[in-house]
Each structure stands twice: as C-alpha cells, then as structure tokens.
Short mmCIF file of C-alpha atoms and ligand atoms in Angstrom, two decimals:
data_model
loop_
_atom_site.label_atom_id
_atom_site.label_comp_id
_atom_site.label_asym_id
_atom_site.label_seq_id
_atom_site.Cartn_x
_atom_site.Cartn_y
_atom_site.Cartn_z
CA UNK A 1 -3.26 22.64 54.99
CA UNK A 2 -4.02 19.34 53.25
CA UNK A 3 -0.92 17.45 52.25
CA UNK A 4 -1.79 15.28 49.30
CA UNK A 5 0.58 12.59 48.12
CA UNK A 6 0.26 11.28 44.57
CA UNK A 7 2.55 8.43 43.58
CA UNK A 8 3.26 7.78 39.92
CA UNK A 9 3.17 11.56 39.52
CA UNK A 10 4.46 11.47 35.94
CA UNK A 11 2.00 8.78 34.85
CA UNK A 12 -1.13 9.14 32.78
CA UNK A 13 -3.68 8.98 35.63
CA UNK A 14 -1.72 11.55 37.63
CA UNK A 15 -1.68 13.89 34.62
CA UNK A 16 -5.48 13.74 34.61
CA UNK A 17 -5.80 14.14 38.38
CA UNK A 18 -3.26 16.66 39.62
CA UNK A 19 -4.75 19.75 37.99
CA UNK A 20 -8.21 19.04 39.47
CA UNK A 21 -6.68 18.52 42.90
CA UNK A 22 -4.70 21.75 42.62
CA UNK A 23 -7.82 23.59 41.47
CA UNK A 24 -9.55 22.66 44.75
CA UNK A 25 -11.98 20.13 43.26
CA UNK A 26 -11.53 17.79 46.24
CA UNK A 27 -11.42 20.08 49.27
CA UNK A 28 -13.07 23.22 47.93
CA UNK A 29 -11.84 26.70 47.28
CA UNK A 30 -10.82 27.62 50.84
CA UNK A 31 -8.38 24.83 51.64
CA UNK A 32 -4.69 25.41 50.88
CA UNK A 33 -2.81 22.41 49.53
CA UNK A 34 0.60 20.88 49.31
CA UNK A 35 1.12 18.39 46.47
CA UNK A 36 3.80 15.78 47.24
CA UNK A 37 4.58 13.74 44.17
CA UNK A 38 6.55 10.50 44.12
CA UNK A 39 8.19 8.91 41.09
CA UNK A 40 10.91 6.42 40.30
CA UNK A 41 14.27 8.17 39.65
CA UNK A 42 14.08 7.60 35.86
CA UNK A 43 10.78 9.48 35.68
CA UNK A 44 11.86 12.50 37.74
CA UNK A 45 12.70 14.65 34.68
CA UNK A 46 9.16 14.07 33.35
CA UNK A 47 7.76 14.83 36.80
CA UNK A 48 9.73 18.07 36.82
CA UNK A 49 7.81 18.99 33.64
CA UNK A 50 4.48 18.25 35.34
CA UNK A 51 5.56 20.44 38.24
CA UNK A 52 6.34 23.29 35.82
CA UNK A 53 2.87 22.96 34.31
CA UNK A 54 1.25 23.02 37.75
CA UNK A 55 3.22 26.18 38.56
CA UNK A 56 2.17 27.75 35.27
CA UNK A 57 -1.49 27.35 36.17
CA UNK A 58 -0.96 29.69 39.15
CA UNK A 59 -3.50 27.83 41.25
CA UNK A 60 -4.28 30.10 44.23
CA UNK A 61 -4.68 27.17 46.64
CA UNK A 62 -1.45 25.44 45.76
CA UNK A 63 1.08 26.46 48.42
CA UNK A 64 3.79 23.94 47.70
CA UNK A 65 4.80 21.23 45.21
CA UNK A 66 7.35 18.71 46.37
CA UNK A 67 8.69 16.05 44.04
CA UNK A 68 11.09 13.19 44.64
CA UNK A 69 11.77 9.48 44.58
CA UNK A 70 12.21 8.84 48.31
CA UNK A 71 8.89 7.72 49.84
CA UNK A 72 10.10 8.68 53.32
CA UNK A 73 10.47 12.31 52.22
CA UNK A 74 7.40 12.49 50.02
CA UNK A 75 5.01 10.87 52.52
CA UNK A 76 6.05 13.32 55.27
CA UNK A 77 2.91 14.64 56.99
CA UNK A 78 0.57 13.27 54.28
CA UNK A 79 -3.11 13.69 55.11
CA UNK A 80 -4.37 12.03 51.91
CA UNK A 81 -2.56 9.67 49.55
CA UNK A 82 -3.42 8.53 46.05
CA UNK A 83 -1.27 5.49 45.31
CA UNK A 84 -1.28 5.43 41.51
CA UNK A 85 2.36 4.52 40.92
CA UNK A 86 2.42 1.01 39.50
CA UNK A 87 2.70 -0.68 36.14
CA UNK A 88 -0.48 -0.95 34.06
CA UNK A 89 -1.38 -4.19 32.29
CA UNK A 90 -1.17 -4.62 28.55
CA UNK A 91 -3.54 -6.38 26.13
CA UNK A 92 -4.31 -10.00 27.03
CA UNK A 93 -3.18 -9.68 30.64
CA UNK A 94 -5.23 -9.97 33.83
CA UNK A 95 -4.61 -7.35 36.51
CA UNK A 96 -3.35 -10.05 38.89
CA UNK A 97 -0.49 -10.74 36.41
CA UNK A 98 0.97 -7.47 37.76
CA UNK A 99 1.04 -8.65 41.35
CA UNK A 100 4.65 -9.79 41.55
CA UNK A 101 6.05 -6.64 39.98
CA UNK A 102 3.69 -4.13 41.57
CA UNK A 103 3.12 -5.78 44.97
CA UNK A 104 6.63 -4.94 46.22
CA UNK A 105 6.02 -1.23 45.63
CA UNK A 106 3.34 -1.25 48.31
CA UNK A 107 5.61 -2.81 50.92
CA UNK A 108 7.95 0.18 50.97
CA UNK A 109 5.14 2.66 50.56
CA UNK A 110 3.15 1.09 53.43
CA UNK A 111 6.23 1.37 55.62
CA UNK A 112 6.88 4.96 54.60
CA UNK A 113 3.26 5.88 55.28
CA UNK A 114 3.52 4.24 58.68
CA UNK A 115 6.62 6.21 59.60
CA UNK A 116 5.98 9.56 58.00
CA UNK A 117 2.33 10.23 57.22
CA UNK A 118 -0.20 11.92 59.46
CA UNK A 119 -1.66 9.26 61.79
CA UNK A 120 -5.12 9.87 60.34
CA UNK A 121 -4.02 9.65 56.69
CA UNK A 122 -6.59 8.35 54.18
CA UNK A 123 -5.01 6.16 51.51
CA UNK A 124 -6.63 5.30 48.17
CA UNK A 125 -4.88 2.55 46.22
CA UNK A 126 -5.45 2.68 42.47
CA UNK A 127 -2.37 0.82 41.15
CA UNK A 128 -3.32 -2.70 40.12
CA UNK A 129 -4.19 -5.21 41.33
CA UNK A 130 -5.53 -2.57 43.69
CA UNK A 131 -7.30 -4.73 46.28
CA UNK A 132 -4.28 -6.85 47.07
CA UNK A 133 -1.83 -3.96 46.76
CA UNK A 134 -3.97 -2.17 49.32
CA UNK A 135 -3.79 -5.23 51.60
CA UNK A 136 0.00 -5.17 51.28
CA UNK A 137 0.14 -1.46 52.10
CA UNK A 138 -2.06 -1.69 55.19
CA UNK A 139 -0.17 -4.74 56.50
CA UNK A 140 3.04 -2.74 56.27
CA UNK A 141 1.56 0.17 58.18
CA UNK A 142 0.71 -1.40 61.54
CA UNK A 143 0.47 1.94 63.36
CA UNK A 144 -2.17 3.31 60.99
CA UNK A 145 -5.85 2.45 61.00
CA UNK A 146 -6.46 -0.35 58.43
CA UNK A 147 -9.92 1.16 57.90
CA UNK A 148 -8.27 4.21 56.39
CA UNK A 149 -6.92 2.17 53.45
CA UNK A 150 -9.14 1.87 50.38
CA UNK A 151 -8.96 0.19 46.98
CA UNK A 152 -10.74 1.88 44.12
CA UNK A 153 -13.84 0.23 42.65
CA UNK A 154 -15.51 3.60 42.03
CA UNK A 155 -14.73 3.36 38.32
CA UNK A 156 -16.48 -0.02 38.09
CA UNK A 157 -19.49 1.50 39.86
CA UNK A 158 -19.68 4.34 37.34
CA UNK A 159 -19.28 1.90 34.45
CA UNK A 160 -22.20 -0.12 35.79
CA UNK A 161 -24.27 3.00 36.35
CA UNK A 162 -23.72 4.09 32.75
CA UNK A 163 -24.65 0.67 31.35
CA UNK A 164 -27.91 0.56 33.31
CA UNK A 165 -28.83 4.15 32.37
CA UNK A 166 -28.05 3.48 28.70
CA UNK A 167 -30.14 0.32 28.67
CA UNK A 168 -33.14 2.31 29.90
CA UNK A 169 -32.50 5.45 27.89
CA UNK A 170 -32.20 7.43 31.12
CA UNK A 171 -29.66 9.77 32.65
CA UNK A 172 -27.03 8.36 34.98
CA UNK A 173 -28.35 10.62 37.75
CA UNK A 174 -31.56 8.58 37.74
CA UNK A 175 -29.67 5.41 38.71
CA UNK A 176 -28.36 4.94 42.24
CA UNK A 177 -27.21 2.34 44.74
CA UNK A 178 -25.46 -0.01 42.36
CA UNK A 179 -23.01 -2.12 44.33
CA UNK A 180 -19.69 -3.55 43.21
CA UNK A 181 -18.75 -6.58 45.30
CA UNK A 182 -15.33 -8.21 45.47
CA UNK A 183 -12.16 -7.69 43.53
CA UNK A 184 -11.36 -4.98 40.95
CA UNK A 185 -10.84 -7.71 38.36
CA UNK A 186 -12.75 -9.76 35.84
CA UNK A 187 -14.55 -11.49 38.76
CA UNK A 188 -16.01 -8.25 40.16
CA UNK A 189 -19.76 -8.45 40.72
CA UNK A 190 -21.92 -5.49 39.71
CA UNK A 191 -25.22 -5.82 41.56
CA UNK A 192 -28.41 -3.91 40.85
CA UNK A 193 -30.65 -5.91 43.17
CA UNK A 194 -30.87 -2.99 45.62
CA UNK A 195 -30.39 -0.23 43.07
CA UNK A 196 -33.06 2.25 42.17
CA UNK A 197 -34.00 3.90 38.88
CA UNK A 198 -35.91 7.14 39.34
CA UNK A 199 -36.47 6.10 42.95
CA UNK A 200 -38.14 2.78 42.08
CA UNK A 201 -36.44 -0.62 42.46
CA UNK A 202 -34.28 -1.17 39.38
CA UNK A 203 -35.56 -4.74 39.13
CA UNK A 204 -39.05 -3.45 38.29
CA UNK A 205 -37.64 -1.82 35.16
CA UNK A 206 -36.19 -5.00 33.67
CA UNK A 207 -38.59 -7.09 31.62
CA UNK A 208 -35.62 -9.31 30.68
CA UNK A 209 -33.55 -10.06 33.82
CA UNK A 210 -31.16 -12.23 31.74
CA UNK A 211 -29.38 -9.04 30.59
CA UNK A 212 -28.50 -8.30 34.23
CA UNK A 213 -26.78 -11.65 34.68
CA UNK A 214 -25.20 -11.79 31.24
CA UNK A 215 -24.18 -8.89 29.07
CA UNK A 216 -24.33 -6.30 31.86
CA UNK A 217 -21.98 -8.21 34.15
CA UNK A 218 -19.48 -9.14 31.44
CA UNK A 219 -19.43 -5.61 30.02
CA UNK A 220 -18.56 -4.11 33.40
CA UNK A 221 -16.06 -6.86 34.21
CA UNK A 222 -14.32 -6.44 30.85
CA UNK A 223 -14.56 -2.67 30.43
CA UNK A 224 -10.95 -2.04 31.46
CA UNK A 225 -9.74 -4.62 28.95
CA UNK A 226 -11.99 -3.15 26.22
CA UNK A 227 -10.42 0.28 26.79
CA UNK A 228 -6.91 -1.17 26.61
CA UNK A 229 -7.82 -2.89 23.35
CA UNK A 230 -9.27 0.30 21.88
CA UNK A 231 -6.74 2.85 23.16
CA UNK A 232 -3.64 0.71 23.43
CA UNK A 233 -3.34 2.11 26.98
CA UNK A 234 -5.42 1.63 30.09
CA UNK A 235 -8.09 4.05 31.23
CA UNK A 236 -6.67 7.29 32.55
CA UNK A 237 -9.11 10.21 32.48
CA UNK A 238 -12.00 8.08 33.75
CA UNK A 239 -9.69 6.54 36.36
CA UNK A 240 -8.58 9.98 37.54
CA UNK A 241 -12.18 11.22 37.66
CA UNK A 242 -13.15 8.19 39.74
CA UNK A 243 -10.12 8.56 42.01
CA UNK A 244 -11.03 12.16 42.79
CA UNK A 245 -14.64 11.20 43.48
CA UNK A 246 -13.68 8.08 45.44
CA UNK A 247 -11.60 10.20 47.81
CA UNK A 248 -14.48 12.68 47.99
CA UNK A 249 -16.83 9.83 48.99
CA UNK A 250 -14.38 8.71 51.67
CA UNK A 251 -14.11 12.12 53.30
CA UNK A 252 -17.68 13.44 52.83
CA UNK A 253 -20.70 12.27 54.84
CA UNK A 254 -22.87 10.13 52.56
CA UNK A 255 -26.39 11.35 51.80
CA UNK A 256 -29.18 9.57 53.68
CA UNK A 257 -30.27 6.35 51.98
CA UNK A 258 -27.27 6.26 49.60
CA UNK A 259 -24.02 4.32 49.45
CA UNK A 260 -20.93 3.97 47.31
CA UNK A 261 -18.71 1.01 46.44
CA UNK A 262 -15.21 0.80 47.81
CA UNK A 263 -12.59 -1.84 48.49
CA UNK A 264 -12.15 -1.82 52.28
CA UNK A 265 -10.44 -4.02 54.86
CA UNK A 266 -12.86 -6.89 55.42
CA UNK A 267 -12.25 -7.48 59.14
CA UNK A 268 -15.58 -7.51 60.98
CA UNK A 269 -17.60 -7.36 57.74
CA UNK A 270 -21.27 -8.31 58.12
CA UNK A 271 -21.41 -10.55 54.99
CA UNK A 272 -19.33 -13.55 56.09
CA UNK A 273 -16.51 -12.68 53.69
CA UNK A 274 -12.98 -13.77 54.69
CA UNK A 275 -11.87 -11.38 57.43
CA UNK A 276 -8.44 -10.57 56.03
CA UNK A 277 -8.93 -9.22 52.53
CA UNK A 278 -9.51 -5.88 50.87
CA UNK A 279 -12.94 -6.45 49.36
CA UNK A 280 -15.40 -4.13 47.65
CA UNK A 281 -18.58 -3.55 49.66
CA UNK A 282 -21.34 -0.93 49.73
CA UNK A 283 -20.02 1.77 52.08
CA UNK A 284 -21.08 4.94 53.79
CA UNK A 285 -19.13 7.76 55.43
CA UNK A 286 -20.51 9.12 58.69
CA UNK A 287 -20.43 12.72 59.91
CA UNK A 288 -17.23 11.98 61.80
CA UNK A 289 -15.55 10.99 58.52
CA UNK A 290 -15.38 7.25 59.28
CA UNK A 291 -16.33 4.70 56.63
CA UNK A 292 -18.43 1.64 57.40
CA UNK A 293 -19.93 -1.20 55.39
CA UNK A 294 -23.68 -1.04 54.74
CA UNK A 295 -25.07 -4.21 56.32
CA UNK A 296 -28.05 -6.37 55.50
CA UNK A 297 -28.25 -6.38 51.67
CA UNK A 298 -29.67 -9.77 50.69
CA UNK A 299 -27.90 -11.99 48.13
CA UNK A 300 -29.77 -14.49 46.00
CA UNK A 301 -28.05 -17.78 45.14
CA UNK A 302 -26.67 -16.49 41.83
CA UNK A 303 -25.13 -13.44 43.47
CA UNK A 304 -23.75 -15.48 46.34
CA UNK A 305 -21.99 -17.83 43.94
CA UNK A 306 -20.45 -14.96 41.95
CA UNK A 307 -19.32 -13.09 45.06
CA UNK A 308 -17.72 -16.26 46.43
CA UNK A 309 -15.71 -16.60 43.20
CA UNK A 310 -14.34 -13.09 43.63
CA UNK A 311 -13.54 -13.84 47.29
CA UNK A 312 -11.66 -16.98 46.24
CA UNK A 313 -9.67 -15.01 43.70
CA UNK A 314 -8.65 -12.53 46.41
CA UNK A 315 -7.68 -15.39 48.69
CA UNK A 316 -5.46 -16.74 45.90
CA UNK A 317 -3.87 -13.33 45.42
CA UNK A 318 -3.21 -13.17 49.17
CA UNK A 319 -1.59 -16.61 48.98
CA UNK A 320 0.59 -15.40 46.10
CA UNK A 321 1.94 -12.45 48.08
CA UNK A 322 2.86 -14.47 51.15
CA UNK A 323 6.51 -14.74 50.02
CA UNK A 324 6.62 -10.93 49.85
P1 NAD B 401 1.44 4.91 33.92
O1 NAD B 401 2.41 3.87 33.50
O2 NAD B 401 1.06 5.96 32.96
O3 NAD B 401 1.96 5.63 35.23
C1 NAD B 401 2.43 4.94 36.32
C2 NAD B 401 3.55 5.75 36.90
O4 NAD B 401 3.95 5.12 38.11
C3 NAD B 401 4.80 5.81 35.99
O5 NAD B 401 5.14 7.16 35.75
C4 NAD B 401 5.86 5.08 36.80
O6 NAD B 401 7.15 5.61 36.62
C5 NAD B 401 5.34 5.28 38.21
N1 NAD B 401 5.87 4.32 39.18
C6 NAD B 401 6.19 3.03 39.00
N2 NAD B 401 6.70 2.51 40.13
C7 NAD B 401 6.67 3.49 41.05
C8 NAD B 401 7.05 3.56 42.39
N3 NAD B 401 7.61 2.53 43.03
N4 NAD B 401 6.89 4.73 43.05
C9 NAD B 401 6.35 5.80 42.42
N5 NAD B 401 5.98 5.79 41.14
C10 NAD B 401 6.13 4.64 40.46
O7 NAD B 401 0.16 4.13 34.49
P2 NAD B 401 -1.30 4.70 34.76
O8 NAD B 401 -2.09 4.56 33.54
O9 NAD B 401 -1.18 6.04 35.41
O10 NAD B 401 -1.85 3.62 35.78
C11 NAD B 401 -1.31 3.48 37.07
C12 NAD B 401 -1.89 2.24 37.75
O11 NAD B 401 -3.31 2.41 37.98
C13 NAD B 401 -1.75 0.95 36.93
O12 NAD B 401 -1.40 -0.12 37.80
C14 NAD B 401 -3.15 0.75 36.39
O13 NAD B 401 -3.41 -0.61 36.07
C15 NAD B 401 -3.99 1.22 37.55
N6 NAD B 401 -5.38 1.57 37.27
C16 NAD B 401 -6.32 1.23 38.19
C17 NAD B 401 -7.66 1.57 38.00
C18 NAD B 401 -8.70 1.20 39.00
O14 NAD B 401 -9.89 1.35 38.68
N7 NAD B 401 -8.38 0.72 40.18
C19 NAD B 401 -8.03 2.27 36.85
C20 NAD B 401 -7.03 2.61 35.90
C21 NAD B 401 -5.72 2.24 36.13
C1 LMR B 402 -9.41 -0.25 34.56
O1 LMR B 402 -10.33 -0.87 35.10
O2 LMR B 402 -9.60 0.49 33.58
C2 LMR B 402 -8.03 -0.36 35.12
O3 LMR B 402 -7.99 -1.26 36.20
C3 LMR B 402 -7.01 -0.66 34.09
C4 LMR B 402 -7.08 -2.10 33.63
O4 LMR B 402 -6.06 -2.78 33.67
O5 LMR B 402 -8.16 -2.54 33.22
#
C-alpha cells in the first residue's frame, strides 16, 4: 500500500490534489492507498470536512485517511510526501519573503520524515520558497537520501510550454524538452535552446529570437504573480495538477530522449552549479526509479549569466536560513 502524506491538507492546493490522488491518478487503479494529512491545529476542523468529502466519494482504492497535527504521527511509514503546508505570498511579495515564516516548518517536517517515514520516501516540496524549503528539509533528514527530495518547478515548465505553443499556434503536445533552470522565483530561467517543436529544434521556428529572451522569460517568471493579481490568491488547481505530474515524473521511467525539470539536490551536478543547493535542472528517472540530472546541455553566454543570477539568489537564501 502506498502511504501518501499531504501537508497543508486543508489548503487550496490540497483541495485540488487529494481527490485525484484518491482516485488513483498517480499510482493507477490497482494500488491501494492511505492518505495521511497534516494540518496546524487551528485548521483541523476544516481538514475534518475534507476527510468527510473524501469518504463521501467512496474511492475504491482509499483504504485509510489519517488526519492530525503531529508530524511524527502523520509521517509514519510515508512512501510519498507532498509538502504543501506553508503560507502563500500576497500581492507585491517575492516568494523569498516567506522564508523566515515558512522555513521553520521544514525543520520539524524534515526531522519527522527522518524518524518516521519509509527509508525510501520520495518528498516533493511545493510550499514556497520551495527550493530552499526543500534544502532545509533534506538537511534535517540525514538518514534519508538527499536525492529523494525535490522542489517543484513542473508548473514553470508547463507555463513555458504553453507560452511557446501559443506563440506558434500549436498544441502543447508538439513542444517538448523545455528546461527550467535555477530557483522557483522571478530569477528562474526558462530555456528553449534544446527544446523541440514537432520534433525540430525550437530555435528554427523563431524568426525573432528577441521574444525568447524578453517577453517569454518575463511572462514565465512573473506568471505566479500575475495569477495572484488576477485571482487575489495564488495558483491552486494548476499547482495541484503540476504536483501530481511532478511526482509521476519522479517515480516513472522517463521516455527515451525526453526530460523534465525539477529542483534537485545539486551535489555532484555536471553544470558547475554550487554543490549545496536545491536547483532546477533537466532530469530523467531511470527504470530503477532513481532520478539523475541530464548532462551536457550547452549554455550560451546569455543563458549562463541568467542561470548564475538564479544560483546567486539561492546562495543568498541559503545564507538567510543559516540562523535556522
Ligand atoms: P493555503 O494557505 O491555501 O494552504 C496552506 C495550508 O498549509 C493551510 O491550510 C495551512 O493551515 C497549512 N499549514 C501551514 N503551516 C503548516 C504546517 N506547519 N504543517 C501543516 N500544514 C500547515 O496555501 P496554498 O495555496 O495551498 O499554497 C501552499 C504553498 O504552496 C504556498 O507556500 C504557496 O506559495 C506554494 N505554491 C507553490 C507552487 C510551486 O510551483 N512550487 C505553486 C503554487 C503554490
Ligand atoms: C506559483 O508559481 O504560482 C506559486 O509559486 C505561487 C506564487 O507565489 O507565485
């Protein structure tokens, strides 16, 4: 049985994720599930309501729903964890403004994972700023494999994919191998230099490459903020969709010649990035279920400069959490 932890179980992303998980959209229709949902004590009554709704769906795969506010109890035996529980930013804020308040959450949760989760647990951090929160979590879980901790940049990848497809009047399925480098922040770098459109290099399709370095990049970097401005709340359904698919990418062998973007622990990375960050790289999952960074993608000078800026931002975030 898969034991899936979701933190922030009464929050808006969880509300858009839990019913897909319980329906078997991640592990298929033959795998029984336990959902183990963590919330802060004040939100437990709301979480109780979510539990009632899950029960009322009568999902055949859902064997057990456990709710609570003690990470040690909720992380017990976890095979997969979605760490959503954290404060979202409001209008005018950067995600890193949340670091002080949200960072501490991932200390306790890293420790609880270390003590209670399955030793092979796969952890996807979504709560912002997700790269550095993920670094905090893995540092507090010394007995777990740091390569099993991931920060979500799958939503940025899909945003970039949509922008490129729209620009060309094509379907998103025609666009592949877009890479998101760096931090899930306004310095993230969407890169189409190795992407393909209908199997041909994407670069061949652009008569005006200035769009790729201007409007395209800023649209993807600012998409989260644009949604907050429009909705008054941060993305939730698209975040949940990406979280489900990010975990699917992590646990499913990647098709030949493809990759996906994910924030992973940077130790041993083949791109000369600081060795102690959680950084978004192009990744693949092998048949044994292990994730590795796709090596050898060339950077031109423009890309190199942008990626370095995102690396520096992550180094600053790491500096800021040292007192924690
Ligand atoms: P939300 O406020 O609707 O829900 C968050 C929930 O987390 C709340 O119910 C809150 O009570 C709970 N929570 C807070 N501290 C907790 C703790 N210590 N343990 C367990 N639960 C706790 O927020 P949301 O819209 O669901 O977003 C959650 C996080 O995901 C935010 O930080 C947001 O910025 C981030 N996010 C990331 C991405 C991404 O692409 N990486 C996309 C969208 C949102
Ligand atoms: C997003 O990218 O939509 C999330 O990280 C929420 C935010 O703060 O932008």
